[in-house]
XYZ file of C-alpha atoms in Angstrom:
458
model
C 10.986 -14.842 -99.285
C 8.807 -15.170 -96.022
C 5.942 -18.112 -96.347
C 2.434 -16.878 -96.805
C 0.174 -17.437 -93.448
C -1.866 -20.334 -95.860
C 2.135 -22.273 -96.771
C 3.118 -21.517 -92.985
C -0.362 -23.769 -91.883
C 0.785 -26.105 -94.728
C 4.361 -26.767 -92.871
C 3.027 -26.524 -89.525
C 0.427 -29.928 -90.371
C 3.509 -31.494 -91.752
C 6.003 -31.235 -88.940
C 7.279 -34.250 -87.702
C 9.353 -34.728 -84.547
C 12.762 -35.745 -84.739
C 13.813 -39.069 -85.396
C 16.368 -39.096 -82.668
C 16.258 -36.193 -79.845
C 18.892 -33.503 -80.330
C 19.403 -31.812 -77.006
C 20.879 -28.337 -77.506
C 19.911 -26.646 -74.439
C 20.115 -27.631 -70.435
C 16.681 -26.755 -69.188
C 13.024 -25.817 -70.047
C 10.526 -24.952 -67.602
C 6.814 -25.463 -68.647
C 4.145 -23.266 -66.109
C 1.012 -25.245 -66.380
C -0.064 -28.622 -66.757
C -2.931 -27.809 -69.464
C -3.135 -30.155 -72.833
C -0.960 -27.245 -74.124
C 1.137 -27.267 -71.609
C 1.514 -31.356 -72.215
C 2.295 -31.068 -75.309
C 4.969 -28.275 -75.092
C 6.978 -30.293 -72.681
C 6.553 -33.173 -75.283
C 8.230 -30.983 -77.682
C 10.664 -29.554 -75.557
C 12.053 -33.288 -74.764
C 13.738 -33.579 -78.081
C 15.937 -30.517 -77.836
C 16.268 -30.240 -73.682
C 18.152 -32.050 -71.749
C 15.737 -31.533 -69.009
C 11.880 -30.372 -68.919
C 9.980 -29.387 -65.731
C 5.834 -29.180 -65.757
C 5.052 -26.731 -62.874
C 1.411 -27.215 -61.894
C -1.042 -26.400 -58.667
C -2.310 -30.102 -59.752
C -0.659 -33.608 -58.531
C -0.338 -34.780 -62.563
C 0.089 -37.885 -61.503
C -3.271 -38.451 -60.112
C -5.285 -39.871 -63.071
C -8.994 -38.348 -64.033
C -10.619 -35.106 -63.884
C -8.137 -32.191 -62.607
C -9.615 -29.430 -60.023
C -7.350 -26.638 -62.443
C -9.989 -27.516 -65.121
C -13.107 -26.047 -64.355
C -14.115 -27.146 -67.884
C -13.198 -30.205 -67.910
C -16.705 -31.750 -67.389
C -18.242 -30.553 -70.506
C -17.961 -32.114 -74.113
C -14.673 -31.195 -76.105
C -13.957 -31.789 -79.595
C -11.287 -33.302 -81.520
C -10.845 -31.998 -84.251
C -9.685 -34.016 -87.172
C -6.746 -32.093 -87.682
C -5.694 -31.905 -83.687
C -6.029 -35.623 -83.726
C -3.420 -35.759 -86.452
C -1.216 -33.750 -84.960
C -1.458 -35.880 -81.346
C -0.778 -39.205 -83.511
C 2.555 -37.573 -84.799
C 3.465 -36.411 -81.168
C 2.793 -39.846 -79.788
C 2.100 -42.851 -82.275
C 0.185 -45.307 -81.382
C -1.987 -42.657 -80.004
C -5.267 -44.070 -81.778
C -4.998 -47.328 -80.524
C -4.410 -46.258 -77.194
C -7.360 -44.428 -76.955
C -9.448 -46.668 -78.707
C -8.211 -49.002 -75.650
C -9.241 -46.917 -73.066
C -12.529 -46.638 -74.540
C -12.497 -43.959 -76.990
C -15.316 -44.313 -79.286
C -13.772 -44.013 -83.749
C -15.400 -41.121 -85.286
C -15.271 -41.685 -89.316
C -17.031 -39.266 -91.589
C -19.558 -42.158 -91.818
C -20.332 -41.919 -88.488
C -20.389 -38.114 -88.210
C -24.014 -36.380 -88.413
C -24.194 -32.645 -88.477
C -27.145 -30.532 -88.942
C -27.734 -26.604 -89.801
C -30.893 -25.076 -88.723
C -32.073 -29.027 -88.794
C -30.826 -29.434 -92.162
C -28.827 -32.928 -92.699
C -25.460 -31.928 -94.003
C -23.712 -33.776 -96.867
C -20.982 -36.742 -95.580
C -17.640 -35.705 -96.641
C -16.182 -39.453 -97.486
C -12.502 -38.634 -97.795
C -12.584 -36.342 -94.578
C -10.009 -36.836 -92.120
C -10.927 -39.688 -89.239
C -11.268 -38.402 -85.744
C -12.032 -40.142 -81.930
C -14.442 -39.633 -79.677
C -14.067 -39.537 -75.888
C -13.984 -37.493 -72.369
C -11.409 -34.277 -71.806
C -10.484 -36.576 -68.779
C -9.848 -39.131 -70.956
C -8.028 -37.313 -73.932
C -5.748 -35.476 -71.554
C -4.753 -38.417 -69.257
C -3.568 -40.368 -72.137
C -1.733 -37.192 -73.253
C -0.457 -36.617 -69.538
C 0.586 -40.451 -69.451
C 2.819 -40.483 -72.749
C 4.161 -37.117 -71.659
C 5.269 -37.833 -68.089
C 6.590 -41.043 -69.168
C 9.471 -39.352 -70.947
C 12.653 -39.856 -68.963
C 13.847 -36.036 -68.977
C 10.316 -34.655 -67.751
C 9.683 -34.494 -64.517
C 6.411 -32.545 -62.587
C 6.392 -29.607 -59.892
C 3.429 -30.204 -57.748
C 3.082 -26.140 -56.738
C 1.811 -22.717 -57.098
C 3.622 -20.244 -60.190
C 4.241 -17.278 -58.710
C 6.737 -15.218 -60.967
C 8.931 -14.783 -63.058
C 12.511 -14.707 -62.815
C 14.170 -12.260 -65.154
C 18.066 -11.105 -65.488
C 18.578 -8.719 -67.608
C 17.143 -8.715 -70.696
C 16.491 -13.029 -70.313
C 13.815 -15.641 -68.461
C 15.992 -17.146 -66.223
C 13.828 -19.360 -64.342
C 10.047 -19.440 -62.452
C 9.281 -18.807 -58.638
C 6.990 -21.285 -56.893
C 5.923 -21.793 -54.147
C 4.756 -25.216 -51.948
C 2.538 -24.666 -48.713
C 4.399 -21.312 -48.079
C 7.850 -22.591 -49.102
C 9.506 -20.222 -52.100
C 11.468 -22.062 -54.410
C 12.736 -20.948 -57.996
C 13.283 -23.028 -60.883
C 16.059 -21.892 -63.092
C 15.561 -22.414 -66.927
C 16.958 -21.639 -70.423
C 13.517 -21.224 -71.807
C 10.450 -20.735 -69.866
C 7.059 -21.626 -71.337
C 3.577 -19.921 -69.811
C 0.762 -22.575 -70.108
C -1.316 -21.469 -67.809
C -4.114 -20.731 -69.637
C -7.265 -18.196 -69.715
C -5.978 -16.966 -66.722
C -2.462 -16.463 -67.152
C -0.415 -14.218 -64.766
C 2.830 -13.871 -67.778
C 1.212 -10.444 -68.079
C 1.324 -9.375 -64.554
C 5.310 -10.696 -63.793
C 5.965 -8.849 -67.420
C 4.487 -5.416 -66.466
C 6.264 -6.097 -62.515
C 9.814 -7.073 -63.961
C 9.433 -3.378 -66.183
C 8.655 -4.780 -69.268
C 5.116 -4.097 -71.597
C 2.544 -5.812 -71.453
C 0.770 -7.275 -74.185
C -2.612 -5.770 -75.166
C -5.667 -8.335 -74.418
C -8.137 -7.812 -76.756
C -11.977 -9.427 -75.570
C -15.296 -10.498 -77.730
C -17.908 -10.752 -74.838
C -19.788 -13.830 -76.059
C -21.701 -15.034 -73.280
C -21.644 -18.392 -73.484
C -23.650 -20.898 -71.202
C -23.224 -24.526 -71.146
C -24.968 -27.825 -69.950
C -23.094 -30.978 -70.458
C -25.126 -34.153 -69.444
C -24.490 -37.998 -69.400
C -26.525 -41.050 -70.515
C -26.453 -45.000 -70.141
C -25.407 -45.998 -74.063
C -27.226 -48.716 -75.124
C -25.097 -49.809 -77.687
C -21.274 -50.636 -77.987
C -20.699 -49.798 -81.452
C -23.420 -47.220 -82.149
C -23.717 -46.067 -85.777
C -23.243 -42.573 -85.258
C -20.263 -41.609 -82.832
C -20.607 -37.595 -83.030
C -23.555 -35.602 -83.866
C -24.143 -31.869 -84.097
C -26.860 -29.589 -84.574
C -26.420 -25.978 -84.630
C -29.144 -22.879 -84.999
C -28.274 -19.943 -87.128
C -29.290 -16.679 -84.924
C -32.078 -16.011 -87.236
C -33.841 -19.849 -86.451
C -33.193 -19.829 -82.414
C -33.182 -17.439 -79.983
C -32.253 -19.590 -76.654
C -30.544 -22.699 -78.262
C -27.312 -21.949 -80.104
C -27.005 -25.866 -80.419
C -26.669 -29.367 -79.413
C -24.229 -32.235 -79.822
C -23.542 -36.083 -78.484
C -20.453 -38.119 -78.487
C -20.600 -41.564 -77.903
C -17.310 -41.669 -75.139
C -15.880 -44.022 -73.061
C -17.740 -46.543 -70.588
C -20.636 -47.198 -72.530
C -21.758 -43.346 -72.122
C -23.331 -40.779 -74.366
C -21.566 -36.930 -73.467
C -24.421 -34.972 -74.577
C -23.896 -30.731 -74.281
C -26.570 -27.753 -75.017
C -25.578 -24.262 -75.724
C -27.188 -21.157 -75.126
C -26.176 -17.425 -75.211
C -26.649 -14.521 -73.069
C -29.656 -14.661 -70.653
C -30.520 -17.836 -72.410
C -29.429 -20.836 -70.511
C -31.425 -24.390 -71.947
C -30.649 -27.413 -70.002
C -30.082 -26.312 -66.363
C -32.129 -29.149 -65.144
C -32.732 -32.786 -66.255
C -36.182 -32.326 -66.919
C -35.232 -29.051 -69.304
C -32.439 -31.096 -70.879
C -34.405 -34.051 -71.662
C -37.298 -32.856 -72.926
C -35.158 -30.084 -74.803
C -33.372 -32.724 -76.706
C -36.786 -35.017 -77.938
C -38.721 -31.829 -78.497
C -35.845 -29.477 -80.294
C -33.541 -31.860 -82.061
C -33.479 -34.090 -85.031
C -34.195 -38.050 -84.275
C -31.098 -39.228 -83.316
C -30.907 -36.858 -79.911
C -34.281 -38.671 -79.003
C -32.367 -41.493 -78.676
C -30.178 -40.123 -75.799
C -33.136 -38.528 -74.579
C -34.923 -42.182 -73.805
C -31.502 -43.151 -72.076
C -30.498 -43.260 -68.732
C -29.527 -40.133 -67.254
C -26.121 -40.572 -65.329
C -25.564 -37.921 -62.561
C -26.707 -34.114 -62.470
C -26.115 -31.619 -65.631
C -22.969 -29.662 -64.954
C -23.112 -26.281 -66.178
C -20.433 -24.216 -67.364
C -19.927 -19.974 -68.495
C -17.456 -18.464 -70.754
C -17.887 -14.457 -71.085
C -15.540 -14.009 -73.554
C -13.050 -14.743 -76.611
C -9.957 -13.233 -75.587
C -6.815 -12.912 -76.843
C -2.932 -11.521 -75.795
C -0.813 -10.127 -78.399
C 2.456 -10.570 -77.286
C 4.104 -10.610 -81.001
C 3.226 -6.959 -80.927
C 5.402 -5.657 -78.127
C 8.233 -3.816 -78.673
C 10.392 -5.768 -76.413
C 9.962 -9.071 -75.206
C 12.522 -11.430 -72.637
C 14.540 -13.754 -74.521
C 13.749 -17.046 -73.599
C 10.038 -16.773 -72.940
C 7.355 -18.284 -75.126
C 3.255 -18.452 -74.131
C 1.469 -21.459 -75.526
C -2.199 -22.524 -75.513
C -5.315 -20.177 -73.755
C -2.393 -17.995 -72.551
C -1.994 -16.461 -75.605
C -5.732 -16.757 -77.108
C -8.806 -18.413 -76.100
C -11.634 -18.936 -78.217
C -15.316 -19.314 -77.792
C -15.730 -23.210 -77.086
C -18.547 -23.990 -79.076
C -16.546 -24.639 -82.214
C -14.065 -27.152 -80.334
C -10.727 -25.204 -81.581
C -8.768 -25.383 -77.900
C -6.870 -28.775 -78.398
C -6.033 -28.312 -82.321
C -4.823 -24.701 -81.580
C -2.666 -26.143 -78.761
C -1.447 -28.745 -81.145
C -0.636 -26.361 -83.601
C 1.316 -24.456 -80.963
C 3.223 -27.467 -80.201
C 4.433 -27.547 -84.114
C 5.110 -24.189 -84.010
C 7.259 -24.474 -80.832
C 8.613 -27.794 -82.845
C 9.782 -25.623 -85.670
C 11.107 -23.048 -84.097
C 13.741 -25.365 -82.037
C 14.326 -27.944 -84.879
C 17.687 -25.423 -85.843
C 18.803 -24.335 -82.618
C 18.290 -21.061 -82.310
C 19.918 -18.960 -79.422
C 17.961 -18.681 -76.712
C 19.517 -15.441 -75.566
C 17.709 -13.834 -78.401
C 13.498 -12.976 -78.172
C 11.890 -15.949 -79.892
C 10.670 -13.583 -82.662
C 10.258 -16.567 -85.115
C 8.279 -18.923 -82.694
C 5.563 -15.850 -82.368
C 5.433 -14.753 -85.696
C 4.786 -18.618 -86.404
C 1.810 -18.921 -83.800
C 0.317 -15.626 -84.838
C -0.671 -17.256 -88.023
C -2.228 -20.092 -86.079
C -4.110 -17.725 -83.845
C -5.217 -15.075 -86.314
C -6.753 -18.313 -88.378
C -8.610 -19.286 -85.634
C -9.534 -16.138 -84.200
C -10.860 -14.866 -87.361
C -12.990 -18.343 -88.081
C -14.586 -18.046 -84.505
C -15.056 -14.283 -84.047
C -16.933 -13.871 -87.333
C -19.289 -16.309 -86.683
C -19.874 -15.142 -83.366
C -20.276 -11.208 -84.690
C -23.574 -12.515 -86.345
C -25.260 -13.001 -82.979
C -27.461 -10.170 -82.090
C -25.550 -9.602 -78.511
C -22.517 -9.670 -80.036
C -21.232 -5.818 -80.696
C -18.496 -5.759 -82.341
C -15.416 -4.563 -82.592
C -16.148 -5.384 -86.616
C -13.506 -6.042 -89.005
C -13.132 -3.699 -91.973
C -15.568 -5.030 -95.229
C -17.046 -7.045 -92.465
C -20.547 -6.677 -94.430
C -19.061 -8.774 -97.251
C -17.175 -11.172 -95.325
C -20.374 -12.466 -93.730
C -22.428 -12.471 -96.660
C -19.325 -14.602 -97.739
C -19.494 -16.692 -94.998
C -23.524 -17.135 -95.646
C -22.899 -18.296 -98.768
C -19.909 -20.928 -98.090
C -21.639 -22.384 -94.820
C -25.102 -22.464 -96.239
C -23.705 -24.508 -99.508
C -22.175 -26.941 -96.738
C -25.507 -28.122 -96.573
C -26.044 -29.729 -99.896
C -22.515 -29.434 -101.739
C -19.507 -32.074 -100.806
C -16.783 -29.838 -102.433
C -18.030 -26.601 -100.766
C -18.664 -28.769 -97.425
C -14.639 -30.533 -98.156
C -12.711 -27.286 -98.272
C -15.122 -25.741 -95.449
C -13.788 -28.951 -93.230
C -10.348 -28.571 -93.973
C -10.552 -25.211 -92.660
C -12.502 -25.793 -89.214
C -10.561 -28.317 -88.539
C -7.596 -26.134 -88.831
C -5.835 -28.422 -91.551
C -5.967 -25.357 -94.213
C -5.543 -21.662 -93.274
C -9.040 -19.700 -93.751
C -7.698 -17.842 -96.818
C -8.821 -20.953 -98.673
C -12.075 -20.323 -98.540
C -11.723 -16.740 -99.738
C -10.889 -17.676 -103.200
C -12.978 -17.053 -106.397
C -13.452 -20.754 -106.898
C -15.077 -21.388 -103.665
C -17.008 -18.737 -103.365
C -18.858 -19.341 -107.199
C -18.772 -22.611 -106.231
C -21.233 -21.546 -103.075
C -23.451 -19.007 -104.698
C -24.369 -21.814 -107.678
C -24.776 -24.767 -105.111
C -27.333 -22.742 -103.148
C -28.870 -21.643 -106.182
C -29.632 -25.216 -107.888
C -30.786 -25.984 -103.819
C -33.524 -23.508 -103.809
């Protein structure tokens, strides 16, 4: 009997890599040196003989990577992506801590609604704080310090394809072609994949990409942190459509080098924090206390800005016919709206799909029907969390899910009784964090649970 999408997220957080590598095939090829792509080839390592990263990027130049036009603003790690990254490479914690990473407790979490303290979850999962710079080039380290991986410093520019298998990737360096030959071929190349294009060239479908226009505008900033060991490492505030109409939110991590990260979101036309002066006095004038804080400290450097139009999404388990030995990972297959941090812990998640889907050995020759069936749950989870809170903003128009009407009233109830109720606020964490599937918080229990915690808070 086939596992239910809420037992198939249970397996995937409990997948464990091998004890000893089991090579059972000669050669993967990984296209893309993104955090997904990392931690793919980390994966494939236990069952190839050989792995090959194939990125425009030197990846062994440490810091911030030119291929990551995001890479300046604040990302999250989630509780349950950090999990997964300490299974992938223990020791990973302390090794971040090292480099400066700042520990990130539920004690030391803050998050507000509409300016409303949330409860403290005690028992909740422990995450880190730090840079995407920093995050990935510890990731990038462990990875490329695996003796069967080696990097491709070049441009993807198809696919190779014989017959009804990947064979391999074209590349090519300063005008020099060159093809890498592979048993299995994985796309990480992220929002703006080209697997699509080589698909639909080589005579195969192409996957439908299906788009929510969000809109999204960032403005990431950093300060001079005053103290070492501040008491709060992450704090959030975020603004229900109905309380802002130009600030979707706010948040600060204390990161690495004695720094706060501090971000500002807006939507649409709206776009708070362009300058210094807007950030600053944005953050002592629209923010609970502890953002004045960062607002009396040192700016560091101009406010990088950043724009993502759109959710999107490529549904390659729906095609007809697919290569054998081809598998997407990461923002190749589905990007989501950045404001709820989901992009590392959805790559993870990938990783432990890809993990499970190799563990037996399956033929290569054959479509890797199980490994997308397996990430379809992932990305439907985290598609529907994101795309139904971002259907309640007034640009947003749709497409709407059937009953959508009493999903969000749902949802009103569930994250409005995060507010005041730790059970309600517990399961609600699980989910964001992508440690339970969504269906979770769909049960009669919960939702009860909801409607009588925001009744006794009235």
């Amino acid at each position: 009997m086939p596992l239910s999408p809420a037992q198939v997220f249970t397996a995937l957080n409990a997948v464990q890599p091998p004890d000893q590598p089991s090579p059972f095939f000669h050669k993967a090829v990984v296209v893309g040196g993104s955090i997904a792509g990392l931690l793919a080839a980390r994966v494939l390592a236990d069952h190839a003989e050989s792995v090959v990263v194939i990125d425009r990027d030197d990846l062994h130049v440490p810091g911030h990577r030119p291929g990551v036009p995001q890479g300046t603003q604040l990302h999250a790690l989630l509780p349950g992506g950090f999990l997964q990254l300490e299974r992938l490479f223990p020791g990973f914690r302390e090794q971040a801590l090292a480099r400066g990473a700042v520990e990130a407790p539920p004690s030391a979490r803050r998050n507000y609604l509409d300016g409303r303290l949330k409860v403290v979850v005690p028992d909740d999962a422990d995450s880190l704080a730090g840079s995407r710079p920093l995050l990935e080039g510890l990731i990038r380290q462990q990875v490329l310090r695996l003796p069967n991986v080696k990097t491709i410093t070049a441009r993807a520019t198809g696919l190779v394809v014989d017959g009804a298998v990947a064979t391999g990737v074209r590349y090519d360096i300063g005008g020099a072609p060159g093809v890498e030959n592979a048993d299995l071929v994985v796309d990480a190349m992220g929002r703006s994949s080209r697997l699509s294009d080589w698909l639909e060239q080589a005579g195969w479908e192409r996957p439908e990409t299906r788009r929510m226009n969000v809109h999204l505008n960032y403005a990431t900033a950093l300060f001079r942190r005053r103290e070492e060991n501040p008491q709060h490492t992450v704090v959030l505030a975020l603004n229900s459509p109905r309380m802002s109409s130009d600030v979707a939110g706010a948040a600060f991590f204390a990161i690495e080098d004695g720094r706060w990260m501090a971000m500002m979101a807006g939507y649409a036309d709206n776009r708070p924090g362009r300058t210094p002066e807007d950030f600053v006095r944005r953050l002592r004038e629209q923010f609970p206390p502890e953002f004045h804080e960062v607002a009396d400290s040192e700016l560091l450097g101009d406010v990088q800005t950043y724009r993502h139009a759109d959710s999107r999404r490529r549904d390659f388990h729906t095609l007809s016919r697919f290569p054998a030995g081809l598998v997407p990972v990461g923002d190749a297959v589905a990007s989501f709206n950045p404001v709820y941090g989901q992009g590392i812990t959805a790559a993870a998640l990938h990783a432990a799909c890809l993990s499970t889907y190799l563990r037996p050995g399956p033929d290569l020759r054959l479509p890797a029907r199980e490994f997308l069936a397996l990430q379809q749950v992932v990305v439907d989870a985290a598609w529907s969390l994101s795309t139904s809170a971002d259907l309640a903003l007034p640009h947003v128009d749709g497409p709407y899910p059937r009953a959508y009407r009493l999903s969000s009233w749902v949802s009103r109830q569930i994250v409005t009784a995060t507010v005041t109720d730790v059970a309600t606020a517990r399961r609600f964490n699980e989910v964001v964090s992508m440690r339970e599937h969504p269906s979770s918080l769909a049960t009669p229990g919960v939702i009860l649970g909801a409607v009588r915690a925001n009744l006794r808070a009235r």
